[in-house]
PDB file of C-alpha atoms in Angstrom:
ATOM      1  CA  UNK A 190      65.780   1.734  21.365  1.00 71.00           C
ATOM      2  CA  UNK A 191      62.778   2.305  19.216  1.00 81.00           C
ATOM      3  CA  UNK A 192      61.747  -0.477  16.624  1.00 88.00           C
ATOM      4  CA  UNK A 193      59.258   0.398  14.025  1.00 90.00           C
ATOM      5  CA  UNK A 194      57.520  -1.360  11.512  1.00 94.00           C
ATOM      6  CA  UNK A 195      55.647   0.139   8.448  1.00 97.00           C
ATOM      7  CA  UNK A 196      52.143  -1.715   8.631  1.00 96.00           C
ATOM      8  CA  UNK A 197      50.376   0.602   5.983  1.00 98.00           C
ATOM      9  CA  UNK A 198      48.965  -2.797   4.261  1.00 97.00           C
ATOM     10  CA  UNK A 199      46.803  -3.044   7.508  1.00 97.00           C
ATOM     11  CA  UNK A 200      44.521   0.079   6.885  1.00 98.00           C
ATOM     12  CA  UNK A 201      41.131  -0.698   5.816  1.00 97.00           C
ATOM     13  CA  UNK A 202      39.264   2.331   4.348  1.00 96.00           C
ATOM     14  CA  UNK A 203      35.182   2.153   4.163  1.00 95.00           C
ATOM     15  CA  UNK A 204      35.038   3.600   0.777  1.00 95.00           C
ATOM     16  CA  UNK A 205      31.264   4.119   0.885  1.00 96.00           C
ATOM     17  CA  UNK A 206      31.415   6.388   4.124  1.00 97.00           C
ATOM     18  CA  UNK A 207      34.170   8.416   2.134  1.00 97.00           C
ATOM     19  CA  UNK A 208      31.597   8.738  -1.039  1.00 96.00           C
ATOM     20  CA  UNK A 209      28.628   9.113   1.242  1.00 96.00           C
ATOM     21  CA  UNK A 210      30.456  12.494   2.833  1.00 96.00           C
ATOM     22  CA  UNK A 211      31.897  13.763  -0.450  1.00 96.00           C
ATOM     23  CA  UNK A 212      35.568  13.011   0.533  1.00 97.00           C
ATOM     24  CA  UNK A 213      38.475  10.578  -0.226  1.00 97.00           C
ATOM     25  CA  UNK A 214      41.035   9.313   1.873  1.00 97.00           C
ATOM     26  CA  UNK A 215      44.866   9.428   0.255  1.00 97.00           C
ATOM     27  CA  UNK A 216      47.941   9.183   0.987  1.00 97.00           C
ATOM     28  CA  UNK A 217      47.855   7.034   3.823  1.00 98.00           C
ATOM     29  CA  UNK A 218      51.039   5.646   5.633  1.00 98.00           C
ATOM     30  CA  UNK A 219      50.977   3.757   9.467  1.00 98.00           C
ATOM     31  CA  UNK A 220      53.515   2.832  11.206  1.00 96.00           C
ATOM     32  CA  UNK A 221      53.941   0.750  14.594  1.00 94.00           C
ATOM     33  CA  UNK A 222      56.725   1.515  17.045  1.00 91.00           C
ATOM     34  CA  UNK A 223      57.909  -0.087  20.303  1.00 88.00           C
ATOM     35  CA  UNK A 224      59.517   1.906  22.811  1.00 82.00           C
ATOM     36  CA  UNK A 225      59.956  -0.790  25.186  1.00 79.00           C
ATOM     37  CA  UNK A 226      57.736   0.723  27.675  1.00 82.00           C
ATOM     38  CA  UNK A 227      54.996   1.122  25.771  1.00 85.00           C
ATOM     39  CA  UNK A 228      53.881   0.330  22.081  1.00 90.00           C
ATOM     40  CA  UNK A 229      51.463   2.581  19.682  1.00 93.00           C
ATOM     41  CA  UNK A 230      50.420   2.856  15.888  1.00 96.00           C
ATOM     42  CA  UNK A 231      50.255   6.280  14.057  1.00 96.00           C
ATOM     43  CA  UNK A 232      48.251   6.871  10.920  1.00 97.00           C
ATOM     44  CA  UNK A 233      49.028   9.658   8.570  1.00 98.00           C
ATOM     45  CA  UNK A 234      47.399  10.987   5.337  1.00 98.00           C
ATOM     46  CA  UNK A 235      45.481  13.626   3.348  1.00 97.00           C
ATOM     47  CA  UNK A 236      41.726  14.614   3.381  1.00 97.00           C
ATOM     48  CA  UNK A 237      40.440  15.833   0.248  1.00 97.00           C
ATOM     49  CA  UNK A 238      36.708  16.485  -1.372  1.00 97.00           C
ATOM     50  CA  UNK A 239      35.847  14.530  -4.365  1.00 94.00           C
ATOM     51  CA  UNK A 240      34.645  17.954  -5.987  1.00 92.00           C
ATOM     52  CA  UNK A 241      35.957  21.500  -5.418  1.00 91.00           C
ATOM     53  CA  UNK A 242      38.035  22.877  -2.324  1.00 94.00           C
ATOM     54  CA  UNK A 243      35.608  22.974   0.172  1.00 93.00           C
ATOM     55  CA  UNK A 244      33.966  20.385   2.561  1.00 95.00           C
ATOM     56  CA  UNK A 245      29.780  20.647   3.091  1.00 92.00           C
ATOM     57  CA  UNK A 246      30.517  19.698   6.549  1.00 95.00           C
ATOM     58  CA  UNK A 247      32.486  18.996   9.562  1.00 97.00           C
ATOM     59  CA  UNK A 248      34.297  15.681   9.355  1.00 97.00           C
ATOM     60  CA  UNK A 249      35.629  13.117  12.263  1.00 97.00           C
ATOM     61  CA  UNK A 250      38.188  10.635  11.269  1.00 97.00           C
ATOM     62  CA  UNK A 251      38.092   7.505  13.684  1.00 97.00           C
ATOM     63  CA  UNK A 252      40.953   5.013  13.061  1.00 97.00           C
ATOM     64  CA  UNK A 253      40.511   1.868  15.067  1.00 97.00           C
ATOM     65  CA  UNK A 254      43.451  -0.867  15.643  1.00 97.00           C
ATOM     66  CA  UNK A 255      42.179  -4.419  15.948  1.00 97.00           C
ATOM     67  CA  UNK A 256      43.740  -7.753  17.335  1.00 95.00           C
ATOM     68  CA  UNK A 257      43.529 -11.051  15.860  1.00 94.00           C
ATOM     69  CA  UNK A 258      39.870 -12.100  17.342  1.00 94.00           C
ATOM     70  CA  UNK A 259      38.585  -8.970  15.741  1.00 94.00           C
ATOM     71  CA  UNK A 260      38.381  -7.047  19.017  1.00 96.00           C
ATOM     72  CA  UNK A 261      39.342  -3.353  18.916  1.00 97.00           C
ATOM     73  CA  UNK A 262      42.142  -2.883  21.164  1.00 96.00           C
ATOM     74  CA  UNK A 263      42.787   1.080  20.496  1.00 96.00           C
ATOM     75  CA  UNK A 264      41.171   3.609  18.651  1.00 96.00           C
ATOM     76  CA  UNK A 265      41.715   7.756  18.116  1.00 96.00           C
ATOM     77  CA  UNK A 266      39.616  10.528  16.313  1.00 96.00           C
ATOM     78  CA  UNK A 267      40.711  13.367  14.213  1.00 96.00           C
ATOM     79  CA  UNK A 268      38.628  16.397  13.731  1.00 97.00           C
ATOM     80  CA  UNK A 269      38.666  18.562  10.052  1.00 96.00           C
ATOM     81  CA  UNK A 270      36.313  21.657  10.125  1.00 97.00           C
ATOM     82  CA  UNK A 271      34.755  22.833   7.045  1.00 95.00           C
ATOM     83  CA  UNK A 272      34.931  26.371   7.923  1.00 95.00           C
ATOM     84  CA  UNK A 273      38.937  26.143   8.170  1.00 93.00           C
ATOM     85  CA  UNK A 274      39.386  23.932   5.095  1.00 94.00           C
ATOM     86  CA  UNK A 275      40.621  24.961   1.815  1.00 91.00           C
ATOM     87  CA  UNK A 276      41.668  22.192  -1.015  1.00 93.00           C
ATOM     88  CA  UNK A 277      42.777  19.282   1.574  1.00 95.00           C
ATOM     89  CA  UNK A 278      44.300  18.571   5.000  1.00 95.00           C
ATOM     90  CA  UNK A 279      46.891  16.255   6.379  1.00 96.00           C
ATOM     91  CA  UNK A 280      46.071  14.368   9.162  1.00 96.00           C
ATOM     92  CA  UNK A 281      47.644  12.328  12.008  1.00 96.00           C
ATOM     93  CA  UNK A 282      46.023   9.572  14.424  1.00 95.00           C
ATOM     94  CA  UNK A 283      48.307   8.302  17.141  1.00 95.00           C
ATOM     95  CA  UNK A 284      47.012   5.679  19.180  1.00 95.00           C
ATOM     96  CA  UNK A 285      49.148   4.815  22.196  1.00 91.00           C
ATOM     97  CA  UNK A 286      49.787   2.357  24.999  1.00 89.00           C
ATOM     98  CA  UNK A 287      48.617  -1.030  23.116  1.00 89.00           C
ATOM     99  CA  UNK A 288      48.898  -4.354  24.214  1.00 85.00           C
ATOM    100  CA  UNK A 289      51.744  -6.524  23.036  1.00 81.00           C
ATOM    101  CA  UNK A 290      49.410  -8.595  20.589  1.00 83.00           C
ATOM    102  CA  UNK A 291      49.029  -8.888  17.061  1.00 86.00           C
ATOM    103  CA  UNK A 292      47.598  -6.030  15.005  1.00 94.00           C
ATOM    104  CA  UNK A 293      45.601  -7.272  11.986  1.00 95.00           C
ATOM    105  CA  UNK A 294      43.108  -4.501  10.796  1.00 97.00           C
ATOM    106  CA  UNK A 295      43.490  -1.061  10.962  1.00 97.00           C
ATOM    107  CA  UNK A 296      39.829   0.632  10.317  1.00 97.00           C
ATOM    108  CA  UNK A 297      39.974   4.335   9.372  1.00 97.00           C
ATOM    109  CA  UNK A 298      36.621   5.720   8.303  1.00 97.00           C
ATOM    110  CA  UNK A 299      34.998   9.264   8.069  1.00 97.00           C
ATOM    111  CA  UNK A 300      31.538  10.264  10.138  1.00 96.00           C
ATOM    112  CA  UNK A 301      29.611  13.509   9.926  1.00 95.00           C
ATOM    113  CA  UNK A 302      30.331  15.443  13.068  1.00 89.00           C
TER     114      UNK A 302
END
């Protein structure tokens, strides 16, 4: 049986990074899933430009899961390409095969590609 838990409150955005790249990340949802034999986190959201309907550059979204000792225990990336972008884009980052430890923080931040 799959066990799930809403862990959106653990997500930390780095708004200074978003501002520097001229974007904002909204509508974030994070969920912990325990499948019995493996565990994972899924982060969903939307990426919007701060102005207009296009991006000035390609964006890499990084999601990093931290344990109670501030160690990164998992991460994943999602790429958004300026050439294909119009208005906003939804994203999903799934981080699987996590150890059975307490998650204390999920950092979600953008980086220029």
